[in-house]
Coordinates of N, CA and C and ligand atoms in Angstrom, one line a residue:
X1 N 147.0 89.6 118.5 CA 148.2 89.7 119.2 C 149.1 90.9 119.0
X2 N 149.9 91.1 119.9 CA 150.9 92.3 119.7 C 152.3 91.6 119.7
X3 N 153.1 91.7 118.6 CA 154.4 91.1 118.5 C 155.4 92.3 118.2
X4 N 156.4 92.3 119.0 CA 157.5 93.3 118.8 C 158.8 92.7 118.1
X5 N 159.3 93.3 117.1 CA 160.6 92.9 116.6 C 161.6 93.9 116.9
X6 N 162.6 93.5 117.8 CA 163.7 94.3 118.3 C 165.0 94.0 117.6
X7 N 165.8 95.0 117.3 CA 167.1 94.6 116.7 C 167.7 95.9 116.0
X8 N 169.0 95.9 115.9 CA 169.7 97.1 115.3 C 169.3 97.2 113.9
X9 N 169.7 98.4 113.3 CA 169.4 98.6 111.9 C 170.0 97.5 111.0
X10 N 169.2 96.9 110.1 CA 169.8 95.9 109.3 C 169.5 94.5 109.8
X11 N 168.9 94.4 111.0 CA 168.7 93.0 111.6 C 167.7 92.3 110.8
X12 N 166.9 92.9 109.9 CA 165.8 92.2 109.2 C 164.4 92.5 109.8
X13 N 164.2 93.5 110.6 CA 162.9 93.8 111.1 C 161.8 93.9 110.1
X14 N 162.2 94.8 109.1 CA 161.2 95.1 108.1 C 160.9 93.9 107.1
X15 N 162.0 93.2 106.9 CA 161.9 92.0 106.0 C 161.0 91.0 106.6
X16 N 161.2 90.7 107.9 CA 160.4 89.7 108.6 C 159.0 90.2 109.0
X17 N 158.8 91.4 109.2 CA 157.5 92.0 109.6 C 156.6 91.8 108.3
X18 N 157.2 92.0 107.1 CA 156.4 91.9 105.8 C 156.0 90.5 105.7
X19 N 156.8 89.5 106.1 CA 156.5 88.1 105.9 C 155.4 87.7 106.9
X20 N 155.5 88.2 108.2 CA 154.5 87.8 109.2 C 153.2 88.5 108.8
X21 N 153.2 89.6 108.2 CA 151.9 90.3 107.7 C 151.2 89.3 106.5
X22 N 152.1 88.8 105.7 CA 151.4 87.9 104.7 C 151.0 86.7 105.3
X23 N 151.7 86.1 106.2 CA 151.4 84.7 106.6 C 150.3 84.7 107.6
X24 N 150.4 85.7 108.6 CA 149.3 85.7 109.7 C 148.3 86.9 109.7
X25 N 148.5 87.6 108.7 CA 147.5 88.8 108.6 C 147.7 89.9 109.6
X26 N 148.9 89.7 110.3 CA 149.2 90.9 111.3 C 149.5 92.1 110.5
X27 N 149.3 93.2 111.1 CA 149.5 94.5 110.5 C 150.9 95.0 110.8
X28 N 151.7 95.2 109.8 CA 153.1 95.8 110.0 C 153.1 97.2 110.4
X29 N 153.6 97.5 111.6 CA 153.5 98.9 112.0 C 155.0 99.3 112.1
X30 N 155.5 100.0 111.1 CA 156.9 100.5 111.2 C 157.0 102.0 111.5
X31 N 157.6 102.4 112.6 CA 157.6 103.9 112.9 C 158.6 104.5 111.9
X32 N 159.6 103.7 111.4 CA 160.5 104.3 110.4 C 159.6 104.7 109.1
X33 N 158.9 103.8 108.6 CA 158.0 104.0 107.5 C 157.1 105.2 107.8
X34 N 156.4 105.2 108.9 CA 155.5 106.3 109.3 C 156.2 107.6 109.3
X35 N 157.4 107.6 109.8 CA 158.1 108.9 109.9 C 158.6 109.3 108.4
X36 N 159.1 108.4 107.7 CA 159.4 108.7 106.3 C 158.2 109.3 105.5
X37 N 157.0 108.7 105.7 CA 155.8 109.3 105.1 C 155.6 110.7 105.6
X38 N 155.8 110.9 106.8 CA 155.6 112.3 107.3 C 156.6 113.3 106.8
X39 N 157.8 112.8 106.6 CA 158.9 113.7 106.0 C 158.4 114.0 104.5
X40 N 158.0 112.9 103.8 CA 157.6 113.1 102.4 C 156.4 114.0 102.2
X41 N 155.5 114.0 103.2 CA 154.4 114.8 103.2 C 154.7 116.2 103.6
X42 N 155.8 116.4 104.3 CA 156.1 117.8 104.8 C 155.3 118.2 105.9
X43 N 154.8 117.3 106.8 CA 154.0 117.8 107.9 C 154.9 118.3 109.0
X44 N 154.4 119.0 110.0 CA 155.2 119.6 111.0 C 156.1 118.5 111.7
X45 N 155.6 117.4 111.9 CA 156.3 116.2 112.6 C 157.5 115.9 111.7
X46 N 157.2 115.8 110.3 CA 158.0 115.4 109.4 C 159.2 116.4 109.2
X47 N 158.9 117.6 109.4 CA 159.9 118.7 109.1 C 161.0 118.5 110.4
X48 N 160.4 118.3 111.5 CA 161.2 118.1 112.8 C 162.0 116.8 112.7
X49 N 161.5 115.8 112.1 CA 162.0 114.3 112.2 C 163.3 114.3 111.1
X50 N 163.1 115.1 110.0 CA 164.1 114.8 108.8 C 165.5 114.9 109.1
X51 N 165.9 116.0 109.8 CA 167.4 116.1 110.1 C 167.9 115.1 111.1
X52 N 166.9 114.8 112.0 CA 167.3 113.8 113.1 C 167.5 112.5 112.4
X53 N 166.7 112.0 111.5 CA 166.8 110.8 110.8 C 168.0 110.7 109.9
X54 N 168.3 111.8 109.3 CA 169.6 111.8 108.4 C 170.8 111.8 109.2
X55 N 170.8 112.2 110.5 CA 171.9 112.1 111.3 C 172.0 110.7 111.9
X56 N 171.0 109.8 111.9 CA 171.0 108.6 112.4 C 170.7 108.5 113.9
X57 N 170.1 109.7 114.4 CA 169.7 109.7 115.8 C 168.2 109.3 116.0
X58 N 167.7 109.2 117.3 CA 166.3 109.0 117.5 C 165.4 110.2 117.5
X59 N 164.3 110.1 116.8 CA 163.3 111.2 116.9 C 162.7 111.2 118.2
X60 N 162.2 112.3 118.7 CA 161.7 112.5 120.1 C 160.5 111.5 120.3
X61 N 160.4 111.1 121.6 CA 159.4 110.2 121.9 C 158.0 110.8 121.6
X62 N 157.9 112.2 121.8 CA 156.6 112.8 121.6 C 156.1 112.6 120.3
X63 N 157.0 112.9 119.2 CA 156.6 112.8 117.9 C 156.2 111.4 117.5
X64 N 157.1 110.5 117.9 CA 156.9 109.1 117.6 C 155.7 108.5 118.1
X65 N 155.5 108.8 119.4 CA 154.2 108.4 120.1 C 153.0 108.8 119.5
X66 N 153.0 110.1 119.1 CA 151.8 110.7 118.4 C 151.5 109.9 117.1
X67 N 152.5 109.7 116.3 CA 152.3 109.0 115.1 C 151.8 107.7 115.2
X68 N 152.4 107.0 116.2 CA 152.1 105.5 116.4 C 150.7 105.4 117.0
X69 N 150.3 106.2 117.9 CA 149.1 106.2 118.5 C 147.9 106.4 117.4
X70 N 148.0 107.2 116.6 CA 147.2 107.4 115.5 C 147.0 106.2 114.6
X71 N 148.2 105.6 114.2 CA 148.0 104.4 113.4 C 147.5 103.2 114.0
X72 N 147.8 103.1 115.4 CA 147.4 101.9 116.2 C 145.8 102.0 116.4
X73 N 145.3 103.1 116.4 CA 143.8 103.3 116.6 C 143.1 102.9 115.3
X74 N 143.6 102.7 114.2 CA 142.9 102.4 112.9 C 142.4 101.0 113.1
X75 N 141.2 100.8 112.4 CA 140.4 99.7 112.5 C 141.2 98.4 112.2
X76 N 142.1 98.4 111.2 CA 142.7 97.2 110.7 C 143.6 96.6 111.8
X77 N 144.1 97.4 112.8 CA 145.0 96.9 113.8 C 144.4 96.1 114.8
X78 N 143.2 95.9 114.8 CA 142.4 95.1 115.7 C 142.7 93.6 115.4
X79 N 143.2 93.3 114.1 CA 143.6 91.9 113.7 C 144.9 91.4 114.5
X80 N 145.6 92.4 115.0 CA 146.9 92.1 115.5 C 148.0 92.8 114.9
X81 N 149.0 93.2 115.5 CA 150.1 94.0 114.9 C 151.6 93.5 115.2
X82 N 152.4 93.6 114.1 CA 153.7 93.4 114.4 C 154.5 94.7 114.3
X83 N 155.1 95.1 115.4 CA 155.7 96.4 115.6 C 157.2 96.3 115.1
X84 N 157.6 97.0 114.2 CA 158.9 97.0 113.5 C 159.6 98.4 113.8
X85 N 160.5 98.4 114.7 CA 161.2 99.6 115.0 C 160.6 100.4 116.1
X86 N 159.6 99.9 116.8 CA 159.0 100.6 118.0 C 158.7 99.5 119.0
X87 N 158.9 99.7 120.2 CA 159.5 100.9 120.9 C 161.0 100.8 120.8
X88 N 161.5 102.0 120.9 CA 163.1 102.1 120.9 C 163.7 102.8 122.1
X89 N 162.9 103.2 123.0 CA 163.3 103.8 124.3 C 162.5 103.2 125.4
X90 N 162.9 103.3 126.6 CA 162.2 102.8 127.8 C 160.7 103.7 127.8
X91 N 161.0 104.9 127.5 CA 159.8 105.8 127.6 C 158.7 105.3 126.6
X92 N 159.2 104.9 125.4 CA 158.3 104.4 124.5 C 157.6 103.1 124.9
X93 N 158.4 102.3 125.5 CA 157.9 101.0 125.9 C 156.8 101.1 127.0
X94 N 157.1 102.0 128.0 CA 156.0 102.3 129.0 C 154.8 102.9 128.4
X95 N 155.0 103.8 127.5 CA 153.7 104.4 126.9 C 152.9 103.3 126.2
X96 N 153.6 102.4 125.4 CA 152.9 101.3 124.7 C 152.1 100.5 125.6
X97 N 152.8 100.1 126.8 CA 152.1 99.3 127.8 C 150.8 99.9 128.3
X98 N 150.9 101.2 128.4 CA 149.8 102.0 129.0 C 148.6 102.0 127.9
X99 N 149.1 102.3 126.7 CA 148.1 102.3 125.6 C 147.4 101.1 125.3
X100 N 148.2 99.9 125.4 CA 147.6 98.6 125.2 C 146.7 98.2 126.4
X101 N 147.1 98.6 127.6 CA 146.3 98.3 128.8 C 144.9 98.9 128.7
X102 N 144.9 100.2 128.2 CA 143.6 100.9 128.1 C 142.7 100.2 127.2
X103 N 143.0 99.3 126.3 CA 142.3 98.6 125.4 C 142.2 97.1 125.8
X104 N 142.6 96.8 127.1 CA 142.5 95.3 127.5 C 143.7 94.5 126.9
X105 N 144.7 95.1 126.3 CA 145.6 94.3 125.6 C 147.0 94.4 126.3
X106 N 148.0 93.6 125.7 CA 149.4 93.7 126.3 C 150.4 93.2 125.2
X107 N 151.6 93.4 125.3 CA 152.7 92.8 124.4 C 152.7 91.3 124.7
X108 N 152.5 90.6 123.6 CA 152.5 89.1 123.8 C 153.9 88.5 123.6
X109 N 154.6 89.1 122.7 CA 156.0 88.6 122.6 C 156.9 89.8 122.1
X110 N 158.2 89.8 122.5 CA 159.2 90.8 121.9 C 160.2 89.8 121.5
X111 N 160.6 89.9 120.2 CA 161.6 89.0 119.7 C 162.9 89.9 119.4
X112 N 164.0 89.4 120.0 CA 165.3 90.1 119.7 C 165.9 89.4 118.4
X113 N 166.2 90.1 117.5 CA 166.9 89.6 116.3 C 168.3 89.8 116.5
X114 N 169.2 88.8 116.8 CA 170.5 88.9 117.3 C 171.4 88.8 116.1
X115 N 172.3 89.9 115.9 CA 173.2 89.9 114.8 C 174.6 90.5 115.2
X116 N 175.5 90.4 114.2 CA 176.7 90.9 114.4 C 176.9 92.4 113.7
X117 N 177.1 93.3 114.6 CA 177.0 94.7 114.1 C 177.8 95.1 112.9
X118 N 179.1 94.4 112.8 CA 179.9 94.7 111.7 C 179.3 94.4 110.4
X119 N 178.6 93.3 110.4 CA 178.0 92.8 109.1 C 176.7 93.7 108.7
X120 N 176.2 94.5 109.6 CA 175.0 95.3 109.4 C 175.3 96.4 108.2
X121 N 176.5 96.8 108.3 CA 176.8 97.9 107.3 C 176.7 97.5 105.9
X122 N 177.1 96.1 105.7 CA 176.9 95.6 104.4 C 175.4 95.4 104.0
X123 N 174.6 94.9 104.9 CA 173.3 94.7 104.7 C 172.5 96.0 104.3
X124 N 172.9 97.0 105.0 CA 172.2 98.3 104.9 C 172.8 99.1 103.6
X125 N 174.0 99.1 103.3 CA 174.4 99.9 102.2 C 174.0 99.1 100.8
X126 N 173.7 97.8 100.9 CA 173.2 97.1 99.7 C 171.7 97.0 99.6
X127 N 171.1 97.7 100.4 CA 169.6 97.5 100.4 C 168.9 98.4 99.5
X128 N 167.8 98.0 98.8 CA 166.9 99.0 98.0 C 165.5 98.4 98.2
X129 N 164.6 99.2 97.8 CA 163.1 98.9 98.1 C 162.4 99.5 96.8
X130 N 161.3 98.5 96.5 CA 160.3 99.0 95.4 C 159.5 100.2 95.8
X131 N 159.6 101.2 95.0 CA 158.8 102.4 95.4 C 157.3 102.3 95.2
X132 N 157.0 101.2 94.4 CA 155.5 101.0 94.0 C 154.9 100.2 95.2
X133 N 155.5 99.1 95.6 CA 154.8 98.2 96.5 C 155.6 98.1 97.9
X134 N 156.8 98.6 98.1 CA 157.5 98.5 99.3 C 158.3 97.3 99.4
X135 N 158.3 96.3 98.6 CA 159.1 95.1 98.7 C 160.5 95.4 98.9
X136 N 161.2 94.9 99.8 CA 162.6 95.1 100.0 C 163.6 94.1 99.4
X137 N 164.7 94.6 98.9 CA 165.8 93.8 98.2 C 167.2 94.0 98.8
X138 N 168.1 93.2 98.4 CA 169.5 93.4 98.7 C 170.4 93.0 97.4
X139 N 171.3 93.8 97.1 CA 172.2 93.6 96.0 C 172.8 92.1 96.0
X140 N 173.2 91.7 97.2 CA 173.8 90.3 97.3 C 172.8 89.3 97.9
X141 N 172.2 89.7 98.9 CA 171.4 88.7 99.7 C 170.0 88.4 99.2
X142 N 169.4 89.4 98.5 CA 168.1 89.2 98.0 C 167.8 90.0 96.7
X143 N 168.6 89.6 95.6 CA 168.4 90.5 94.5 C 167.1 90.1 93.7
X144 N 166.5 91.0 92.9 CA 165.4 90.7 92.2 C 165.7 89.7 91.1
X145 N 164.7 88.9 90.6 CA 165.0 88.0 89.5 C 165.5 88.7 88.3
X146 N 164.9 89.9 87.9 CA 165.4 90.7 86.8 C 165.9 92.0 87.3
X147 N 167.1 92.4 86.9 CA 167.8 93.6 87.4 C 166.8 94.8 87.4
X148 N 166.7 95.5 88.5 CA 165.9 96.8 88.7 C 164.3 96.5 88.5
X149 N 163.9 95.3 88.5 CA 162.4 95.0 88.3 C 161.9 94.3 89.5
X150 N 160.9 94.9 90.0 CA 160.3 94.2 91.3 C 159.7 92.9 91.1
X151 N 160.1 91.9 91.8 CA 159.5 90.5 91.6 C 158.0 90.5 92.0
X152 N 157.7 91.3 93.0 CA 156.4 91.3 93.6 C 155.3 92.0 92.7
X153 N 155.7 93.2 92.1 CA 154.6 93.9 91.4 C 155.1 94.3 89.9
X154 N 156.3 94.1 89.5 CA 156.8 94.3 88.1 C 157.2 95.7 88.0
X155 N 157.1 96.6 88.9 CA 157.4 98.0 88.7 C 159.0 98.2 88.5
X156 N 159.4 99.2 87.8 CA 160.9 99.4 87.8 C 161.1 100.8 88.5
X157 N 161.1 100.9 89.8 CA 161.1 102.1 90.5 C 161.8 101.8 91.9
X158 N 163.1 101.3 91.8 CA 163.8 100.9 93.0 C 164.2 102.2 93.7
X159 N 164.2 102.3 95.0 CA 164.5 103.5 95.8 C 165.6 103.1 96.9
X160 N 166.4 104.0 97.2 CA 167.4 103.9 98.4 C 167.0 104.9 99.4
X161 N 167.3 104.7 100.7 CA 166.9 105.5 101.7 C 168.1 106.6 102.0
X162 N 167.7 107.7 102.4 CA 168.7 108.9 102.6 C 169.6 108.5 103.7
X163 N 169.1 107.6 104.7 CA 170.0 107.4 105.8 C 170.8 106.0 105.7
X164 N 170.8 105.5 104.4 CA 171.5 104.2 104.3 C 172.9 104.4 103.7
X165 N 173.7 105.2 104.4 CA 175.1 105.3 104.1 C 175.9 104.9 105.2
X166 N 177.2 104.5 105.0 CA 178.0 104.0 106.1 C 178.1 104.8 107.3
X167 N 178.2 106.1 107.2 CA 178.4 107.0 108.3 C 177.1 107.0 109.2
X168 N 176.0 107.2 108.5 CA 174.8 107.3 109.3 C 174.5 105.9 110.0
X169 N 174.8 104.8 109.3 CA 174.7 103.5 110.0 C 175.4 103.4 111.3
X170 N 176.6 104.0 111.3 CA 177.3 103.9 112.6 C 176.6 104.6 113.8
X171 N 176.0 105.8 113.5 CA 175.2 106.5 114.5 C 173.9 105.7 114.8
X172 N 173.3 105.1 113.9 CA 172.1 104.3 114.1 C 172.4 103.1 115.0
X173 N 173.6 102.5 114.8 CA 174.0 101.4 115.6 C 174.3 101.8 117.1
X174 N 175.0 103.0 117.1 CA 175.2 103.5 118.5 C 173.9 103.8 119.3
X175 N 173.0 104.5 118.5 CA 171.6 104.8 119.1 C 171.0 103.5 119.6
X176 N 171.1 102.4 118.9 CA 170.5 101.2 119.2 C 171.1 100.7 120.6
X177 N 172.4 100.7 120.6 CA 173.0 100.1 121.9 C 172.7 100.9 123.0
X178 N 172.8 102.3 122.9 CA 172.6 103.2 124.1 C 171.1 103.3 124.5
X179 N 170.2 103.3 123.5 CA 168.8 103.7 123.9 C 167.9 102.5 123.8
X180 N 168.1 101.5 122.9 CA 167.0 100.5 122.7 C 167.5 99.2 123.4
X181 N 168.7 98.8 123.4 CA 169.1 97.6 124.0 C 168.6 97.3 125.5
X182 N 168.5 98.4 126.3 CA 168.0 98.2 127.6 C 166.5 97.5 127.5
X183 N 165.8 97.7 126.4 CA 164.6 97.0 126.3 C 164.5 95.6 126.4
X184 N 165.7 95.0 126.1 CA 165.8 93.5 126.1 C 165.5 93.1 127.7
X185 N 166.1 93.8 128.5 CA 165.9 93.6 130.0 C 164.5 93.9 130.3
X186 N 163.9 94.9 129.9 CA 162.6 95.4 130.1 C 161.6 94.2 129.8
X187 N 161.7 93.6 128.6 CA 160.8 92.6 128.2 C 161.1 91.3 128.8
X188 N 162.4 91.0 129.2 CA 162.8 89.8 129.8 C 162.0 89.8 131.3
X189 N 162.1 90.9 131.9 CA 161.4 91.0 133.2 C 159.9 90.7 133.1
X190 N 159.3 91.0 131.9 CA 157.8 90.8 131.7 C 157.7 89.4 131.1
X191 N 158.8 88.6 131.0 CA 158.7 87.2 130.5 C 158.1 87.1 129.2
X192 N 158.3 88.1 128.3 CA 157.8 88.0 126.9 C 159.0 88.0 125.9
X193 N 160.2 88.1 126.4 CA 161.4 88.2 125.5 C 161.7 86.8 124.8
X194 N 161.9 86.8 123.5 CA 162.5 85.6 122.8 C 163.7 86.1 122.0
X195 N 164.6 85.2 121.7 CA 165.5 85.7 120.7 C 165.8 84.7 119.6
X196 N 166.2 85.2 118.5 CA 166.4 84.5 117.2 C 167.7 84.9 116.6
X197 N 168.6 83.9 116.2 CA 169.8 84.1 115.5 C 169.5 84.8 114.1
X198 N 169.6 86.1 114.0 CA 169.3 86.7 112.8 C 170.4 86.9 111.8
X199 N 171.6 86.2 112.1 CA 172.6 86.0 111.0 C 172.3 84.9 110.0
X200 N 171.3 84.0 110.4 CA 170.8 83.0 109.6 C 170.2 83.5 108.2
X201 N 169.8 82.6 107.4 CA 169.2 83.0 106.1 C 167.8 83.4 106.3
X202 N 167.3 84.4 105.5 CA 166.0 85.0 105.7 C 164.9 83.9 106.0
X203 N 164.9 82.8 105.2 CA 163.8 81.8 105.2 C 163.9 81.1 106.6
X204 N 165.1 80.9 107.0 CA 165.3 80.2 108.4 C 164.7 81.0 109.6
X205 N 165.1 82.2 109.5 CA 164.6 83.2 110.5 C 163.0 83.2 110.4
X206 N 162.6 83.4 109.2 CA 161.1 83.4 109.0 C 160.3 82.2 109.7
X207 N 161.0 81.1 109.4 CA 160.3 79.7 110.1 C 160.3 79.9 111.6
X208 N 161.3 80.4 112.1 CA 161.4 80.5 113.6 C 160.3 81.4 114.1
X209 N 160.3 82.7 113.4 CA 159.3 83.7 113.9 C 157.8 83.1 113.6
X210 N 157.6 82.4 112.6 CA 156.3 81.8 112.3 C 155.9 80.9 113.5
X211 N 156.9 80.2 114.1 CA 156.5 79.3 115.1 C 156.1 80.2 116.4
X212 N 156.9 81.3 116.5 CA 156.6 82.1 117.8 C 155.1 82.8 117.5
X213 N 154.9 83.3 116.3 CA 153.6 83.9 116.0 C 152.5 82.9 116.0
X214 N 152.7 81.7 115.5 CA 151.7 80.8 115.5 C 151.2 80.3 116.9
X215 N 152.2 80.5 117.9 CA 151.7 80.2 119.2 C 150.9 81.3 119.9
X216 N 151.0 82.5 119.3 CA 150.2 83.6 119.9 C 148.8 83.7 119.3
X217 N 148.7 83.1 118.1 CA 147.4 83.3 117.4 C 146.2 82.7 118.1
Ligands
AP5_301 P1 163.9 102.4 110.8 O1 163.2 102.7 109.5 O2 163.2 101.7 111.8 O3 165.3 101.8 110.5 P2 166.3 100.9 111.3 O4 165.9 100.5 112.7 O5 167.6 101.4 111.2 O6 166.2 99.5 110.6 P3 166.3 99.2 109.1 O7 165.0 99.5 108.4 O8 167.5 99.9 108.6 O9 166.7 97.7 109.1 P4 165.7 96.4 109.3 O10 166.0 95.7 110.7 O11 164.3 96.7 109.0 O12 166.3 95.5 108.1 P5 165.7 95.0 106.7 O13 164.7 94.1 106.9 O14 165.5 96.3 105.9 O15 164.3 103.8 111.4 C1 164.9 104.8 110.6 C2 165.1 106.1 111.5 O16 163.8 106.6 111.8 C3 165.9 105.9 112.8 O17 167.2 106.0 112.6 C4 165.2 107.0 113.6 O18 165.9 108.3 113.2 C5 163.8 107.1 113.2 N1 162.9 106.1 114.1 C6 162.2 105.1 113.6 N2 161.4 104.6 114.6 C7 161.6 105.4 115.7 C8 161.4 105.3 117.1 N3 160.5 104.3 117.6 N4 161.8 106.2 118.0 C9 162.6 107.3 117.5 N5 163.1 107.3 116.3 C10 162.6 106.4 115.3 O19 167.1 94.4 106.1 C11 168.3 95.1 105.7 C12 168.8 94.5 104.4 O20 169.3 93.3 104.6 C13 167.7 94.3 103.4 O21 168.4 94.6 102.1 C14 167.4 92.8 103.4 O22 167.0 92.4 102.1 C15 168.6 92.2 103.9 N6 168.4 91.1 104.8 C16 167.5 91.0 105.8 N7 167.5 89.9 106.5 C17 168.7 89.2 106.0 C18 169.4 88.0 106.3 N8 168.9 87.3 107.3 N9 170.4 87.7 105.7 C19 170.9 88.6 104.7 N10 170.4 89.7 104.3 C20 169.3 90.0 105.0
ZN302 ZN1 157.1 96.2 93.8

């Protein structure tokens, strides 16, 4: 199945996608992670994306689609995917539909994670991630059991993202409302839109998403 998580920065797309990966064996496909890897590797696409991401704006559809298409073609994606942070524009959504249709597939569910924008600033500025295994944490909402030590792998290599500051978060929220929110209508018209109250606790949201994913399997 193909499951999309839609929602503004901080809504919990990455947190929930990782849980769906563990529980259902779906492959988490995050265009944000793929772009950050391209930036770190210094590829042409990465060089172009870097400043755009630091400004909190959207990277061009051309770059994002090229990266996504390559990753989606990898063998493991045949198990099913959870798309985290993609699509983000109507152009990306249409391109995804075409790409899936050519392989006899379609989007099975698009879940909108509904949140209060104002609270997203706190979620994002308190976030950090294990550099070794990618597990995500939050100073207040999901602290590791031992300070600075990853619960999942034991590494002491916590990282913060370059775009996780209050100023950039405001641009990212604006980009979401202007360019991504129209996708709620797009998927509603295709009768695959679901929504979840994403101000709830992480485990409560995870249970609701598990129900949705379970029905697709
Ligand atoms: P991307 O990496 O996709 O970032 P984002 O959309 O801004 O989303 P985040 O990763 O910030 O938030 P999240 O929803 O995953 O929240 P998380 O689970 O971490 O994109 C970054 C940039 O790349 C974009 O700005 C753009 O430039 C570019 N880009 C990426 N994809 C693109 C595309 N398709 N097209 C064009 N450009 C693209 O949770 C946040 C924090 O809150 C964590 O600390 C977590 O522990 C905590 N938390 C999670 N859930 C809860 C909860 N229920 N209660 C309390 N705390 C919680
Ligand atoms: Zn770790």
